[in-house]
XYZ file of C-alpha atoms in Angstrom:
328
model
C 61.089 33.378 8.668
C 58.427 34.118 6.091
C 58.459 37.225 3.950
C 56.009 39.495 2.195
C 55.755 39.514 -1.571
C 55.071 43.238 -1.881
C 57.176 46.192 -0.866
C 55.905 49.079 1.214
C 56.342 51.528 -1.677
C 54.479 49.167 -4.004
C 51.468 49.030 -1.710
C 51.503 52.795 -1.274
C 51.462 53.326 -5.059
C 48.567 50.915 -5.390
C 46.581 52.692 -2.679
C 47.123 56.067 -4.386
C 45.957 54.573 -7.663
C 42.673 53.576 -6.012
C 41.649 57.189 -5.330
C 41.911 56.824 -1.568
C 39.123 54.251 -1.370
C 38.993 52.312 1.881
C 39.881 48.655 1.562
C 37.540 45.826 2.534
C 39.142 42.683 3.939
C 37.203 39.477 3.432
C 37.999 36.287 5.413
C 37.968 33.462 2.887
C 36.845 29.895 3.533
C 39.663 28.611 1.366
C 42.236 26.175 2.718
C 46.025 26.501 2.604
C 48.236 23.499 2.032
C 52.002 23.644 2.505
C 54.201 21.882 -0.059
C 57.771 22.007 1.198
C 61.049 20.619 -0.103
C 63.754 21.067 -2.698
C 61.591 19.335 -5.326
C 58.319 21.098 -4.483
C 58.115 23.172 -7.683
C 59.240 20.313 -9.958
C 56.667 18.031 -8.318
C 53.790 20.487 -8.864
C 54.993 21.247 -12.397
C 53.663 17.929 -13.691
C 50.273 18.321 -12.007
C 49.212 21.902 -12.743
C 48.455 23.965 -15.842
C 50.816 26.854 -15.071
C 54.617 26.952 -15.088
C 55.310 26.413 -11.393
C 59.077 26.661 -11.879
C 58.585 30.433 -12.207
C 58.011 30.546 -8.457
C 61.589 29.441 -7.788
C 63.254 31.478 -10.513
C 66.409 33.300 -9.447
C 67.435 36.881 -10.093
C 64.325 38.582 -8.748
C 62.081 37.481 -11.614
C 59.957 35.049 -9.603
C 56.290 36.050 -9.407
C 54.851 36.153 -5.867
C 51.792 34.076 -6.813
C 50.466 31.892 -9.615
C 46.950 30.806 -10.564
C 46.469 27.301 -11.979
C 44.141 24.331 -12.334
C 44.781 20.679 -11.604
C 43.141 18.619 -14.365
C 42.096 15.009 -14.689
C 43.404 12.833 -17.517
C 40.444 13.910 -19.686
C 41.564 17.541 -19.399
C 38.736 18.689 -17.111
C 39.243 20.770 -13.990
C 39.607 18.994 -10.658
C 40.827 21.884 -8.495
C 41.415 25.597 -8.953
C 44.414 26.753 -6.932
C 46.565 29.785 -6.233
C 50.208 29.123 -5.390
C 52.367 31.330 -3.166
C 56.086 30.962 -2.547
C 57.375 31.634 0.952
C 61.070 31.694 1.748
C 62.982 33.665 4.343
C 66.474 33.056 2.999
C 68.286 31.125 0.315
C 69.449 28.687 2.992
C 65.885 27.565 3.662
C 64.028 24.987 1.628
C 61.399 26.680 -0.516
C 57.836 26.313 0.689
C 54.900 26.708 -1.646
C 51.498 27.441 -0.169
C 48.654 26.034 -2.211
C 45.269 27.735 -1.804
C 42.237 25.594 -2.631
C 38.528 25.200 -1.935
C 38.320 24.033 1.682
C 35.733 21.373 0.782
C 38.311 19.518 -1.339
C 41.258 19.773 1.062
C 41.281 16.050 1.808
C 40.877 15.016 -1.822
C 43.596 17.339 -3.107
C 45.992 15.996 -0.462
C 45.257 12.462 -1.651
C 45.703 13.606 -5.261
C 49.108 15.121 -4.522
C 50.316 12.187 -2.451
C 49.243 9.768 -5.194
C 51.767 11.372 -7.554
C 54.429 12.190 -4.970
C 56.133 8.746 -5.281
C 59.754 9.307 -4.158
C 59.874 13.082 -4.451
C 61.577 14.894 -1.575
C 58.435 16.808 -0.714
C 56.276 17.113 2.393
C 52.589 17.993 2.138
C 50.583 19.260 5.112
C 47.654 21.619 5.877
C 48.302 25.022 7.455
C 45.484 25.491 10.001
C 47.450 28.230 11.797
C 47.188 30.592 8.807
C 44.333 32.816 7.655
C 43.628 33.882 4.087
C 42.051 37.227 3.199
C 40.958 38.975 0.035
C 41.681 42.727 0.115
C 39.529 44.729 -2.298
C 39.355 48.543 -2.463
C 35.979 50.062 -1.698
C 34.123 52.885 -3.345
C 33.769 55.174 -0.322
C 36.520 57.614 0.692
C 38.652 56.415 3.543
C 42.140 55.809 4.811
C 43.845 53.234 2.634
C 47.343 54.226 3.673
C 50.264 51.859 3.956
C 49.850 49.232 6.698
C 51.673 50.413 9.801
C 52.241 46.838 11.034
C 52.681 45.019 7.746
C 55.240 42.753 9.383
C 52.248 40.804 10.702
C 51.493 39.797 7.111
C 53.234 36.607 6.062
C 52.440 37.446 2.470
C 50.664 40.306 0.713
C 50.449 40.058 -3.062
C 48.253 41.135 -5.963
C 45.696 38.504 -6.916
C 47.399 36.754 -9.873
C 44.138 36.240 -11.796
C 43.262 39.845 -12.593
C 43.716 43.315 -11.143
C 39.981 43.685 -10.430
C 40.311 41.081 -7.664
C 42.637 43.240 -5.564
C 45.098 41.502 -3.256
C 45.595 38.249 -1.380
C 46.747 38.499 2.242
C 48.030 35.607 4.365
C 48.408 36.133 8.105
C 48.806 34.170 11.291
C 45.498 33.253 12.936
C 44.225 36.112 15.060
C 46.211 38.885 13.348
C 44.754 42.357 13.806
C 43.605 43.569 10.380
C 42.810 47.064 11.701
C 46.476 47.516 12.636
C 47.772 46.057 9.397
C 45.568 48.087 7.060
C 44.324 51.200 8.893
C 40.901 52.375 7.751
C 39.996 48.988 6.360
C 36.881 47.096 7.352
C 36.224 43.385 7.660
C 33.563 42.717 5.060
C 30.840 40.126 4.660
C 32.282 37.303 2.560
C 29.035 37.230 0.570
C 29.947 40.695 -0.730
C 33.272 39.259 -1.886
C 31.448 36.530 -3.822
C 29.051 39.042 -5.358
C 32.081 41.052 -6.476
C 33.563 37.906 -8.044
C 30.372 37.094 -9.873
C 29.987 40.660 -11.091
C 33.486 40.396 -12.578
C 32.968 36.858 -13.910
C 35.676 35.247 -11.739
C 35.068 31.563 -10.920
C 36.348 30.160 -7.651
C 35.740 26.813 -6.026
C 33.796 23.678 -6.825
C 30.402 25.337 -7.375
C 31.753 27.549 -10.150
C 34.149 24.904 -11.491
C 32.497 21.505 -10.942
C 35.215 18.834 -10.662
C 35.372 16.578 -13.692
C 32.972 18.842 -15.620
C 34.536 22.284 -16.167
C 36.971 22.712 -19.049
C 39.891 25.079 -18.346
C 39.713 27.198 -21.500
C 35.920 27.514 -21.340
C 36.518 28.657 -17.744
C 38.754 31.502 -19.027
C 41.912 30.068 -17.495
C 44.082 31.694 -20.171
C 42.497 35.107 -19.517
C 43.340 34.770 -15.805
C 47.039 34.011 -16.344
C 46.489 30.436 -15.205
C 48.059 28.367 -17.971
C 51.351 27.981 -19.810
C 51.274 26.649 -23.364
C 55.065 26.237 -23.451
C 55.895 24.486 -20.167
C 55.717 20.894 -21.383
C 53.697 17.924 -20.216
C 51.252 17.846 -17.322
C 48.166 15.781 -16.555
C 45.301 16.763 -18.883
C 47.524 18.743 -21.240
C 46.590 17.013 -24.501
C 42.963 18.140 -24.830
C 43.763 21.617 -23.483
C 46.641 22.170 -25.933
C 44.605 20.846 -28.864
C 41.679 23.144 -28.056
C 44.028 26.115 -27.753
C 45.777 25.479 -31.056
C 42.479 24.911 -32.875
C 41.384 28.303 -31.562
C 37.688 27.342 -31.351
C 35.983 27.944 -28.002
C 32.220 28.210 -28.406
C 31.264 28.489 -24.736
C 32.712 30.498 -21.878
C 31.977 31.342 -18.268
C 30.352 34.775 -18.173
C 28.899 37.041 -15.508
C 25.106 37.194 -15.562
C 22.721 39.544 -13.804
C 19.068 39.377 -12.844
C 16.847 42.488 -12.646
C 16.680 42.047 -8.866
C 17.944 39.617 -6.215
C 16.049 36.360 -6.440
C 14.013 35.208 -3.434
C 14.604 31.951 -1.593
C 17.379 29.696 -2.836
C 17.668 31.513 -6.168
C 18.574 29.638 -9.343
C 19.499 25.959 -8.930
C 23.059 25.109 -9.862
C 23.119 23.670 -13.368
C 19.777 25.209 -14.370
C 19.337 25.563 -18.118
C 19.477 29.074 -19.560
C 17.301 29.708 -22.592
C 16.984 32.320 -25.295
C 13.616 34.032 -25.728
C 12.999 31.630 -28.616
C 13.464 28.685 -26.252
C 16.881 27.554 -27.501
C 19.438 26.327 -25.009
C 22.047 29.047 -24.371
C 23.959 27.412 -21.528
C 23.902 26.455 -17.859
C 23.832 28.487 -14.658
C 26.693 27.645 -12.311
C 26.302 29.698 -9.110
C 25.503 33.161 -7.846
C 24.632 35.524 -5.032
C 22.005 38.263 -4.936
C 21.349 39.522 -8.446
C 24.742 38.367 -9.762
C 25.872 34.980 -10.968
C 28.142 33.112 -13.319
C 27.071 30.849 -16.175
C 28.589 28.771 -18.959
C 27.073 30.302 -22.106
C 27.366 29.870 -25.832
C 29.084 32.990 -27.148
C 26.615 33.132 -30.058
C 23.807 33.983 -27.591
C 25.405 36.353 -25.084
C 23.924 39.488 -26.662
C 20.395 38.057 -26.772
C 17.699 38.321 -24.065
C 18.051 35.257 -21.838
C 15.909 33.590 -19.194
C 15.665 30.685 -16.773
C 12.541 28.825 -15.713
C 11.824 28.985 -11.990
C 8.688 27.415 -10.505
C 6.998 27.538 -13.883
C 7.851 31.196 -14.522
C 10.481 32.612 -16.827
C 12.950 34.937 -15.104
C 14.984 37.221 -17.336
C 18.733 37.683 -17.026
C 21.479 39.317 -19.057
C 25.102 38.393 -19.761
C 28.052 40.727 -20.196
C 31.641 40.453 -21.373
C 33.973 41.527 -18.514
C 36.027 44.649 -19.129
C 39.215 42.907 -17.955
C 39.010 40.340 -20.782
C 41.192 40.791 -23.878
C 39.351 42.993 -26.364
C 38.983 40.231 -28.967
C 37.997 37.537 -26.460
C 34.274 37.256 -27.225
C 34.658 37.269 -31.001
């Protein structure tokens, strides 16, 4: 039997703290992969940036979810994942659910099985489960405690940052209106616009495999890396960059004066200063919001991209959830 990672009183306190705003539930096109077995956490420990052994810590100190990246040997991101631990009793083998971009489900399975060797671990997709993002809205509404929360296999704060609300895992076909009264099923594009507004990367468009660097992608700001856990694939470059303390580029939220027509800005488009210097590259976006890898030296300058021969202005901001000294 699977269990929730949040207590009823904890959810009620969170709802009160959100000024009674109605929650929006967004169905995510992210895949869930089950990693089950006594050695599941130890197996993932050598493949991911975060300390996965925390998930199986005893004494009530285990976090309900962890954010992490899987890196290649050059220290560049292959997959961004969120891990969830599910266990009904101490007699059961621990199961870790691994959330990933659905477009890389096959490749991440191959990646895991390549390193599995003789580990006592089983790896299989979970097509019978649904994943939701739960984000409080701005309009007044009923955000009271779910009356039928038992339908939730897991309900936990998003481990990356508080501004991303909660992650909810249910059986396929679960009734969200019964679980979170007053909530509405939102357009997933609104979820992505919220992410971009907050500067939260997610998936292969925002974090191109073999290209994105974890610290430039703000992995440390999103609680996604341990610098004390020991060896894992790609650790050397990441640890060296961290200890040198020099990160000249970061992923930042960008905004255009108005939503762009057509297909918008091409992924990877060069972003320029008004003087024509290269300031960085556009990654992805939706509406008037997007995310871009920018040189920190230029983030307070007027910026632009060239579209069909015209220069379109945009601006970058430092997210409020970042550490105060982050952009210095």
